[in-house]
PDB file of C-alpha atoms and ligand atoms in Angstrom:
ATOM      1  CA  UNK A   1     -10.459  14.547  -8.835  1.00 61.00           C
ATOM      2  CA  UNK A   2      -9.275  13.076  -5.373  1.00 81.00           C
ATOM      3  CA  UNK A   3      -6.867  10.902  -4.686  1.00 92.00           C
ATOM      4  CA  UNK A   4      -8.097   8.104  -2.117  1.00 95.00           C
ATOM      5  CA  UNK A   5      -6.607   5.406  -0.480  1.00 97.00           C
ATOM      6  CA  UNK A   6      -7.767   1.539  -1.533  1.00 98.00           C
ATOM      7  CA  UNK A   7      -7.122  -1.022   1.055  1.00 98.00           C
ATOM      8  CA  UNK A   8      -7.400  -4.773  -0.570  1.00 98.00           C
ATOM      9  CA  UNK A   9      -7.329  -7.533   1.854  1.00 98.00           C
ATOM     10  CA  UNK A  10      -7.857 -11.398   2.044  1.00 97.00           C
ATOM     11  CA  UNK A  11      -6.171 -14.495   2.809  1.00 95.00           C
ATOM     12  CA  UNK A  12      -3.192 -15.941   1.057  1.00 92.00           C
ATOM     13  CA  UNK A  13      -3.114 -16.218  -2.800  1.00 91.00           C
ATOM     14  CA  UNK A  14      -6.677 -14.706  -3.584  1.00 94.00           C
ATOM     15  CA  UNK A  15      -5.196 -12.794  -5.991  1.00 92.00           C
ATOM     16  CA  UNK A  16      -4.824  -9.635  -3.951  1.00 95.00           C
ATOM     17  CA  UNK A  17      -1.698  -8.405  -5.580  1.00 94.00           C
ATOM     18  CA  UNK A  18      -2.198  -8.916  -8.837  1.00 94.00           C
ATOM     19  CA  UNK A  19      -5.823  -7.314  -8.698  1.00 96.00           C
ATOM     20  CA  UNK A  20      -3.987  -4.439  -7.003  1.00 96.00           C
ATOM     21  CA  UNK A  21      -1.416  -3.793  -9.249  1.00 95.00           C
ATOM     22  CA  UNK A  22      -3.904  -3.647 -12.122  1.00 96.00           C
ATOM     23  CA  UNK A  23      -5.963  -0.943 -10.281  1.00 97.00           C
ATOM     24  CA  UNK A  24      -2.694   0.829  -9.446  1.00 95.00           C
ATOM     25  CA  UNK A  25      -1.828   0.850 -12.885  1.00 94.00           C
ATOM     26  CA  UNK A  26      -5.720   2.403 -13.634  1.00 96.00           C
ATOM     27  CA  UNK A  27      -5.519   4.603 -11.487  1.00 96.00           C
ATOM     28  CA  UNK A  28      -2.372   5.844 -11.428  1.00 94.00           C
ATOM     29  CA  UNK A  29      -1.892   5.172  -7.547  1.00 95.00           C
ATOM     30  CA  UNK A  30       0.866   3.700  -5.915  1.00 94.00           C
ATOM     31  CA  UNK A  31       0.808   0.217  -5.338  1.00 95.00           C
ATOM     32  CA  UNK A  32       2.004  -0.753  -1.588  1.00 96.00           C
ATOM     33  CA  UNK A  33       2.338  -4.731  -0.892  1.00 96.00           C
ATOM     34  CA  UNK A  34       2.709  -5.052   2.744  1.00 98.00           C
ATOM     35  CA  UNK A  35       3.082  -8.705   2.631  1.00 97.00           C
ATOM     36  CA  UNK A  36       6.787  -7.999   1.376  1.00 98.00           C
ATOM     37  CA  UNK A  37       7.804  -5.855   4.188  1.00 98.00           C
ATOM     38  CA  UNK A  38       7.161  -9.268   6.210  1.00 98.00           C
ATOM     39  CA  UNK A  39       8.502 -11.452   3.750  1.00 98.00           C
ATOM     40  CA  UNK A  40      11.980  -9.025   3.580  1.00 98.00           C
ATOM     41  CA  UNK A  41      12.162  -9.321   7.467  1.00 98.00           C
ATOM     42  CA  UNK A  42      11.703 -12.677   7.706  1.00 98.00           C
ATOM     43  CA  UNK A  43      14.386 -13.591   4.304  1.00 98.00           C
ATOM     44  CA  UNK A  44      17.067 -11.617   6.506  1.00 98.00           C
ATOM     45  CA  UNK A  45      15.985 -13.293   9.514  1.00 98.00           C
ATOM     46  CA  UNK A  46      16.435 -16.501   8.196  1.00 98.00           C
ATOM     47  CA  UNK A  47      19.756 -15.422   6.226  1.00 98.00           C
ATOM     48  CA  UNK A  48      21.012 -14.156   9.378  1.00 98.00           C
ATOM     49  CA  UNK A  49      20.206 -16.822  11.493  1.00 98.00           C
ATOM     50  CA  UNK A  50      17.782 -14.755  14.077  1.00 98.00           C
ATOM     51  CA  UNK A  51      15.089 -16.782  15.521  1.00 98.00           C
ATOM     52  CA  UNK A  52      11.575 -16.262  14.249  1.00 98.00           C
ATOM     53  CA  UNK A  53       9.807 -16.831  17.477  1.00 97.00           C
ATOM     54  CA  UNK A  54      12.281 -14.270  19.542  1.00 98.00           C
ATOM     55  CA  UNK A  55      10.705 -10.570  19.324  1.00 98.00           C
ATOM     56  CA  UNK A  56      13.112  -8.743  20.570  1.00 98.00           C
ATOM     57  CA  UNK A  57      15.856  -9.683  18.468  1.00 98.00           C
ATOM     58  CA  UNK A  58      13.478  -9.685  15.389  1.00 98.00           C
ATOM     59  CA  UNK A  59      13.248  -6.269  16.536  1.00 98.00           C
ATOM     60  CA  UNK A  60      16.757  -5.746  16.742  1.00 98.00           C
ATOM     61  CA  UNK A  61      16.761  -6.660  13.374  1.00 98.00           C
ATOM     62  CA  UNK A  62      14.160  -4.792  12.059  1.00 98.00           C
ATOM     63  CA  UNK A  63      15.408  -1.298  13.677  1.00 98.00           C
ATOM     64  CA  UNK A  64      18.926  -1.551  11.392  1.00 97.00           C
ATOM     65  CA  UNK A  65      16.687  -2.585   8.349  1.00 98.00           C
ATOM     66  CA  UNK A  66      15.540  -0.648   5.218  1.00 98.00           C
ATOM     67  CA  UNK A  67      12.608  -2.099   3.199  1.00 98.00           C
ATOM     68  CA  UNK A  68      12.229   0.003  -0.561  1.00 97.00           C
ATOM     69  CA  UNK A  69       9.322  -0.690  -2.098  1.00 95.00           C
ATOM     70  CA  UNK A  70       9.877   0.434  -5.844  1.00 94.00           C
ATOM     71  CA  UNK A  71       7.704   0.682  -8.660  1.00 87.00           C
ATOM     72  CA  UNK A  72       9.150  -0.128 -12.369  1.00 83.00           C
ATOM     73  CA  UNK A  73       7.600  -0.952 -15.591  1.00 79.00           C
ATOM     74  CA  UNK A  74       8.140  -4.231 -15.013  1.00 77.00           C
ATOM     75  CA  UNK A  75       6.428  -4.303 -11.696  1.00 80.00           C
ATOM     76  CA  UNK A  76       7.185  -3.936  -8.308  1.00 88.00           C
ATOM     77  CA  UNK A  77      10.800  -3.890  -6.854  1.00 95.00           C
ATOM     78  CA  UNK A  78      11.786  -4.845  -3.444  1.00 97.00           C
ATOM     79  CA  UNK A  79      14.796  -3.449  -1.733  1.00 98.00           C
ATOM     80  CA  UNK A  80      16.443  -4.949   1.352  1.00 98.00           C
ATOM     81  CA  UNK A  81      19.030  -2.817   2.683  1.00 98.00           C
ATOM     82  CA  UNK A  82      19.780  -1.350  -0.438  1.00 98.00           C
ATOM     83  CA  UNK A  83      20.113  -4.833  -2.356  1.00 98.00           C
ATOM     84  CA  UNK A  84      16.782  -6.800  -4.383  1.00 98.00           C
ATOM     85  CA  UNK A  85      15.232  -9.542  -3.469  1.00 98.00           C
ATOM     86  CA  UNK A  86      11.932  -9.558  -5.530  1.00 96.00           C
ATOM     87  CA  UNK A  87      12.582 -12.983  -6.479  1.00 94.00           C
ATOM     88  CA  UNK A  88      13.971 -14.289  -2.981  1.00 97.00           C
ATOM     89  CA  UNK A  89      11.317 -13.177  -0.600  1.00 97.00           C
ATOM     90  CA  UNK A  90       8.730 -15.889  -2.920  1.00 92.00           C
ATOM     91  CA  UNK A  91      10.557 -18.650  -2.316  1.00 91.00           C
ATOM     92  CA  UNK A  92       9.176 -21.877  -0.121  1.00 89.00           C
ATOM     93  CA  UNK A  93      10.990 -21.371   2.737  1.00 95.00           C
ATOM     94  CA  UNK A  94      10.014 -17.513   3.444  1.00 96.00           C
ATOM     95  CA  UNK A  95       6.637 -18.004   2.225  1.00 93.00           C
ATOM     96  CA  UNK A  96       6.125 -20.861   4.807  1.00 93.00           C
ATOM     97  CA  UNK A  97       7.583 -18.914   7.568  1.00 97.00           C
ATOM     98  CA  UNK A  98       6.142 -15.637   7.093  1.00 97.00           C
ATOM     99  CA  UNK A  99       3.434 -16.128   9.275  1.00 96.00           C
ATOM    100  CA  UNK A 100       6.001 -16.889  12.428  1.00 97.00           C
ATOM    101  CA  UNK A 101       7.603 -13.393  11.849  1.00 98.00           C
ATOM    102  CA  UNK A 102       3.697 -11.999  11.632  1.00 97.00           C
ATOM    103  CA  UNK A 103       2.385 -12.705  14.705  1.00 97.00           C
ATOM    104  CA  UNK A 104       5.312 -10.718  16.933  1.00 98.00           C
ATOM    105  CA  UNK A 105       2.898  -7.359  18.305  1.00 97.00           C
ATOM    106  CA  UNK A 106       6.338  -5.290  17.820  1.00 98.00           C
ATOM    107  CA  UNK A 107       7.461  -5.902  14.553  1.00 98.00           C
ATOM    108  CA  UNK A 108       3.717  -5.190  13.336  1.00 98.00           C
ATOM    109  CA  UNK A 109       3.566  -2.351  15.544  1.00 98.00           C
ATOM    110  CA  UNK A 110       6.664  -0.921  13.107  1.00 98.00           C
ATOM    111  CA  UNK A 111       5.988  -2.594  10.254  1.00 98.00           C
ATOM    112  CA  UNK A 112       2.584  -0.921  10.143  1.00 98.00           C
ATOM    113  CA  UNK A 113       4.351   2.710  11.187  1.00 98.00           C
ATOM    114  CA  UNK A 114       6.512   2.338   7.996  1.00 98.00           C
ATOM    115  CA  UNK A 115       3.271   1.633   6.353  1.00 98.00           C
ATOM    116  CA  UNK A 116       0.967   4.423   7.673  1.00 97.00           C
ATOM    117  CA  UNK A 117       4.056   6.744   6.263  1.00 96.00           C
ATOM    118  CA  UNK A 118       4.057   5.086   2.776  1.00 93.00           C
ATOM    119  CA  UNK A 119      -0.216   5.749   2.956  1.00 93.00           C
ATOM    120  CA  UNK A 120      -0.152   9.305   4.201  1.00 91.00           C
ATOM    121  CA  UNK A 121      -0.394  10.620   0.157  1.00 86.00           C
ATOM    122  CA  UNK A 122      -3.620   9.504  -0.418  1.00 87.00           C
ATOM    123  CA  UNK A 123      -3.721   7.745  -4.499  1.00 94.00           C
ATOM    124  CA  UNK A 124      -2.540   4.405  -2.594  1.00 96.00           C
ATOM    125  CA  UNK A 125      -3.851   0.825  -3.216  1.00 97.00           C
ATOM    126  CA  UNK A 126      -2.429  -1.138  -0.226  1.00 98.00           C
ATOM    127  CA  UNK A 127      -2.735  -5.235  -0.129  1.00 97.00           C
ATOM    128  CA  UNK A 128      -2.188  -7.178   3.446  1.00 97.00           C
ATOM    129  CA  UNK A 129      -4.349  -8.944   6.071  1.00 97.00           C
ATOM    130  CA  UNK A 130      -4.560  -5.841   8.480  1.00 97.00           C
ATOM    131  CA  UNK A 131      -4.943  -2.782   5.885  1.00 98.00           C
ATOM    132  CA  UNK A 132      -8.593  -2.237   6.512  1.00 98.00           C
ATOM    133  CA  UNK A 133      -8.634  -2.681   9.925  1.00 97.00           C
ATOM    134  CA  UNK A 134      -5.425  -1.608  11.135  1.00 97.00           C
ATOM    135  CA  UNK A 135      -3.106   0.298   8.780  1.00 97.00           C
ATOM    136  CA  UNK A 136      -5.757   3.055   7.026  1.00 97.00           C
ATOM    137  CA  UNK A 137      -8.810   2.287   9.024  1.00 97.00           C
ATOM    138  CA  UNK A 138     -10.267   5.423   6.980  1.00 96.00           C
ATOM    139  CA  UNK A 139      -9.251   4.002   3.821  1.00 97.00           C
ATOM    140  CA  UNK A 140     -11.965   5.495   1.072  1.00 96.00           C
ATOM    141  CA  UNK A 141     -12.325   1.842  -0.322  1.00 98.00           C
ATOM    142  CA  UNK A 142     -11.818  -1.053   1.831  1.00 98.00           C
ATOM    143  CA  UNK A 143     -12.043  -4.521  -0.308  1.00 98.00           C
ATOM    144  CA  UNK A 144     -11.796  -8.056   1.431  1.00 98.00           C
ATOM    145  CA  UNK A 145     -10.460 -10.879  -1.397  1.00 97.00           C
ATOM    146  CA  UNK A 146     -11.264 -14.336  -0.482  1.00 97.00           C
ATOM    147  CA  UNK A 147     -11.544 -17.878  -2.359  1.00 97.00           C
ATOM    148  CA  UNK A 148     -12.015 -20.994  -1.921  1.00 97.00           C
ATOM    149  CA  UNK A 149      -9.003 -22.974  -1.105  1.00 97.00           C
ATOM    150  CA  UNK A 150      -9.263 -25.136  -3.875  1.00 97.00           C
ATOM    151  CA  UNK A 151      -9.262 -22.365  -6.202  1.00 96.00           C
ATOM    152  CA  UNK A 152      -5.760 -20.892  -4.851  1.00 96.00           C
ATOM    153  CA  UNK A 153      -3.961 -23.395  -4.715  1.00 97.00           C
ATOM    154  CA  UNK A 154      -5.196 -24.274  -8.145  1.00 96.00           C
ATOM    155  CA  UNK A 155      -3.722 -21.213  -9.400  1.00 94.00           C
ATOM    156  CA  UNK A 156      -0.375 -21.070  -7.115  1.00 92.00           C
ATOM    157  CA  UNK A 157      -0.321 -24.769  -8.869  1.00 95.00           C
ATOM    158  CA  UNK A 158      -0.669 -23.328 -12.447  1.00 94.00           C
ATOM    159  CA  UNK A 159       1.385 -20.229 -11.911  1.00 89.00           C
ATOM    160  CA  UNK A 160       4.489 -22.642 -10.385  1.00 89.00           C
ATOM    161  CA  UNK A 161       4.164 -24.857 -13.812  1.00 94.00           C
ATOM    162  CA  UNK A 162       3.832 -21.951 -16.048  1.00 93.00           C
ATOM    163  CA  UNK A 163       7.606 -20.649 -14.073  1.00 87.00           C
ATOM    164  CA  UNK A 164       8.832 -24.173 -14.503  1.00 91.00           C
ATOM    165  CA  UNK A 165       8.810 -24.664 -11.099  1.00 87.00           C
ATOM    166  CA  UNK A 166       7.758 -28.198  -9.609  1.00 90.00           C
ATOM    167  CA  UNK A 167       4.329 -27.892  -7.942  1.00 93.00           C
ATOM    168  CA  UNK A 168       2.123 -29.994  -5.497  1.00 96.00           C
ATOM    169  CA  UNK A 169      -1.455 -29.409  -5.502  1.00 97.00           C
ATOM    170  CA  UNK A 170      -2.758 -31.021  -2.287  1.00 97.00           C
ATOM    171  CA  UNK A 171       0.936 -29.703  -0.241  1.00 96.00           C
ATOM    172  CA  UNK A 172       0.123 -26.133  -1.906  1.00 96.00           C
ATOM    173  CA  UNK A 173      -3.715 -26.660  -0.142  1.00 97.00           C
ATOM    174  CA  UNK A 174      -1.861 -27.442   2.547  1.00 96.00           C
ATOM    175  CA  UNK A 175       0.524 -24.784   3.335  1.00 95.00           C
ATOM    176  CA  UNK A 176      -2.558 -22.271   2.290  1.00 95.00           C
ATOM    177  CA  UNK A 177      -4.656 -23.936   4.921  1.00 96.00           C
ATOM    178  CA  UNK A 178      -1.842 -23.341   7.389  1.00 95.00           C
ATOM    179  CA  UNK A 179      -1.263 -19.815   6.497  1.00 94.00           C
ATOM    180  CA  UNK A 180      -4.625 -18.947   6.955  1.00 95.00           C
ATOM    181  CA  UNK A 181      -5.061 -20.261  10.348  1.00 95.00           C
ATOM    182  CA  UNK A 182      -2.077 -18.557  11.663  1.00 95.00           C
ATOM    183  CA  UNK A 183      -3.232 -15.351  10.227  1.00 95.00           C
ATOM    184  CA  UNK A 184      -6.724 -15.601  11.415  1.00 95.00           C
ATOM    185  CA  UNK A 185      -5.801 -16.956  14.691  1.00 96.00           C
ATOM    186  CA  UNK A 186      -2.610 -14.805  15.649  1.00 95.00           C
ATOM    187  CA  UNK A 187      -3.283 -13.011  18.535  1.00 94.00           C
ATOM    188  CA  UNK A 188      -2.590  -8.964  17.308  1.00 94.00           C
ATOM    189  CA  UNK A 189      -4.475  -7.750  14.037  1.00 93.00           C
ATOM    190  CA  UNK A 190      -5.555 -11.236  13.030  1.00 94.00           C
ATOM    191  CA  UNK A 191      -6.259 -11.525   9.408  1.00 95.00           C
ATOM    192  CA  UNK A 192     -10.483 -10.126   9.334  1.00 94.00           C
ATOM    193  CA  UNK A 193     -12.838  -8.238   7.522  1.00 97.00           C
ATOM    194  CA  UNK A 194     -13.388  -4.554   8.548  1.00 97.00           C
ATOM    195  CA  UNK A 195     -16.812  -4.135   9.380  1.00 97.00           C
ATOM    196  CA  UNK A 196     -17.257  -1.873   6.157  1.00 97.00           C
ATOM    197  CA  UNK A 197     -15.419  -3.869   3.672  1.00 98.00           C
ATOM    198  CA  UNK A 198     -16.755  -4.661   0.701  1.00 98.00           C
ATOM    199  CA  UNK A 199     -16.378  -8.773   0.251  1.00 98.00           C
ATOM    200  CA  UNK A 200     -15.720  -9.985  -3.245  1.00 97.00           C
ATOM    201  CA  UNK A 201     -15.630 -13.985  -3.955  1.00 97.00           C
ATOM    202  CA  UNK A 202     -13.194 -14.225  -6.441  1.00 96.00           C
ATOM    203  CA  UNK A 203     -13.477 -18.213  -6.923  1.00 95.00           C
ATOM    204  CA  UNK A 204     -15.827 -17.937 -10.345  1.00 95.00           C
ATOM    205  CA  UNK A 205     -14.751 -14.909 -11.245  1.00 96.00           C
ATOM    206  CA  UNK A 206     -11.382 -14.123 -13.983  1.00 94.00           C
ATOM    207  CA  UNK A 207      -9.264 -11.421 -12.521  1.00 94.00           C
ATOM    208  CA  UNK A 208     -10.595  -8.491 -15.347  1.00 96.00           C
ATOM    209  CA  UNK A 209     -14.159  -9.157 -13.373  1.00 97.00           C
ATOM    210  CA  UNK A 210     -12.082  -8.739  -9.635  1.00 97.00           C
ATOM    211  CA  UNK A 211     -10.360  -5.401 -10.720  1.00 98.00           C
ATOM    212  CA  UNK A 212     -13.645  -4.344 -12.482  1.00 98.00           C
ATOM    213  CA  UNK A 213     -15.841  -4.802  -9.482  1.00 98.00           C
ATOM    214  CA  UNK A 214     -13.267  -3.157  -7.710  1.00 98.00           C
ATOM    215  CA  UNK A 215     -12.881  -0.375  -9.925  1.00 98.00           C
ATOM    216  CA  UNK A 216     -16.518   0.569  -9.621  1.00 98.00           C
ATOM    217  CA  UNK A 217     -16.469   0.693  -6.233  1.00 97.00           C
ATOM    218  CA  UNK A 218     -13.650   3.736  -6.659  1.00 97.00           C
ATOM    219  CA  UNK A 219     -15.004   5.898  -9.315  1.00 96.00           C
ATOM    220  CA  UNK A 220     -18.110   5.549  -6.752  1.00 94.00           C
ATOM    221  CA  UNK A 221     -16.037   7.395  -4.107  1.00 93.00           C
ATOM    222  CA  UNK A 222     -14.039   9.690  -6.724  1.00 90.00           C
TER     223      UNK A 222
HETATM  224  O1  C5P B 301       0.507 -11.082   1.056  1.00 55.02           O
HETATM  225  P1  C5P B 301       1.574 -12.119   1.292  1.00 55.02           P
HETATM  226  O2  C5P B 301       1.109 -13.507   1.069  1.00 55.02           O
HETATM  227  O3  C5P B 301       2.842 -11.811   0.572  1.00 55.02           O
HETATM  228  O4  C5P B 301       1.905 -11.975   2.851  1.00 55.02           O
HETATM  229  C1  C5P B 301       2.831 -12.814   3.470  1.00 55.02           C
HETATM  230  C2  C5P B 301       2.511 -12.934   4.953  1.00 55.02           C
HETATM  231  O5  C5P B 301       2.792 -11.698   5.614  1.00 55.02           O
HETATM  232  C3  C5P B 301       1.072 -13.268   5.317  1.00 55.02           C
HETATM  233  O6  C5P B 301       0.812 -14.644   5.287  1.00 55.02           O
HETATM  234  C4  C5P B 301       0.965 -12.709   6.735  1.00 55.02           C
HETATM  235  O7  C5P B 301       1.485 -13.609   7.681  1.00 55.02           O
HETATM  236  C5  C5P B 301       1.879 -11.505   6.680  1.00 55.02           C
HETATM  237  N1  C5P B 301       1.166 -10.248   6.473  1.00 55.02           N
HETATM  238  C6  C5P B 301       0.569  -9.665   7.556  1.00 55.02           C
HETATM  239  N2  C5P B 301      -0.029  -8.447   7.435  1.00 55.02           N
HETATM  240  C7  C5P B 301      -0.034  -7.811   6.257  1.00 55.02           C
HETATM  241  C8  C5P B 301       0.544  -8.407   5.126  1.00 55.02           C
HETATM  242  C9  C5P B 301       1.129  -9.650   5.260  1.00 55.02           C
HETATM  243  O8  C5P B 301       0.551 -10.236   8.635  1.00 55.02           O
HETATM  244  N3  C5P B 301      -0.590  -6.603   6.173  1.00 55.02           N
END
């Protein structure tokens, strides 16, 4: 049996990393979630007090940085520089400035380096915006997640209540709305669906049905 490489992209919150982590888990792959290689860079960033729109000191940054992306049985881990921050790369403030760090050409350019290295042994499912198109443009299985915006922010809604967390509906719509457009409109590796992804809607659907779907598509290829 072969071990391929899965690339699962979409726009924000439609449910790509939890539908990747469950085929992970199926598969036995390693599960790679790119969007917290940006999210680390841009918590230090803003811990640091580097300017998000200034490249070349994001990319000072970035050189003396370590990113660890660690599996454990009670999901993924992420390492900064040797310390975690699961928790603090999801908060408001990174999540809403994400997209800044994003768009700088050079920090991709590394950020996807790191990632092509993490890909190389194949048994990978990799979530992102860029994965299919950019990062393992030969990827086996290439998957594009979307929903309707309604629907996301629905769930980021529920998911912040079930935490405990104080939620608005129509300012999560809104911040959604703004992430996409900055993905979809940044200038390098905009946020799109590779020409031979596979598009799933997953706006009727329960998750089981997403990482079904999905899984079909792989035993196809295995
Ligand atoms: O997937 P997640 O929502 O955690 O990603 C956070 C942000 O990181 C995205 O909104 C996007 O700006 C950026 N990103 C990216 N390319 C990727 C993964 C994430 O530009 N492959």
């Amino acid at each position: 049996k072969q071990n391929i490489a899965v690339a699962i992209d979409g726009p924000a919150a439609a449910g790509k990393s939890t539908v990747a982590k469950i085929i992970a888990e199926k598969l036995t792959y390693v599960y790679i979630d790119t969007g917290a290689m940006y999210r680390a860079l841009t918590y230090k960033a803003i811990k640091e007090g580097v300017s998000l729109e200034e490249e070349t000191s994001l990319m000072n940054l970035l050189t003396d940085t370590t990113i660890d992306l660690q599996q454990s049985t009670d999901g993924q881990k992420v390492i900064l520089d040797g310390k975690e921050v699961t928790l603090d790369i999801r908060t408001e403030e990174v999540t809403n400035q994400v997209s800044i760090v994003a768009k700088h050409g050079e920090v991709r350019h590394e950020m996807v380096k790191r990632q092509r290295e993490l890909a190389l042994k194949r048994g990978v499912v990799m979530d992102g915006r860029d994965i299919g198109t950019h990062v393992i443009p030969d990827a086996e299985v290439k998957i594009f997640l979307i929903a309707s915006v309604q629907e996301r922010a629905e769930r980021r809604h529920k998911e912040n209540l079930e935490k405990g967390f104080s939620s608005d509906l129509e300012k999560l719509k809104d911040e959604i709305r703004r992430r996409d457009q900055l993905d979809s409109e940044r200038e390098v590796s905009p946020l799109l669906k590779a020409e031979d992804a596979i598009e799933i809607d997953t706006t009727a659907l329960s998750i089981t049905e997403v990482a079904e779907k999905i899984l079909r598509v792989v035993h196809d290829k295995l």
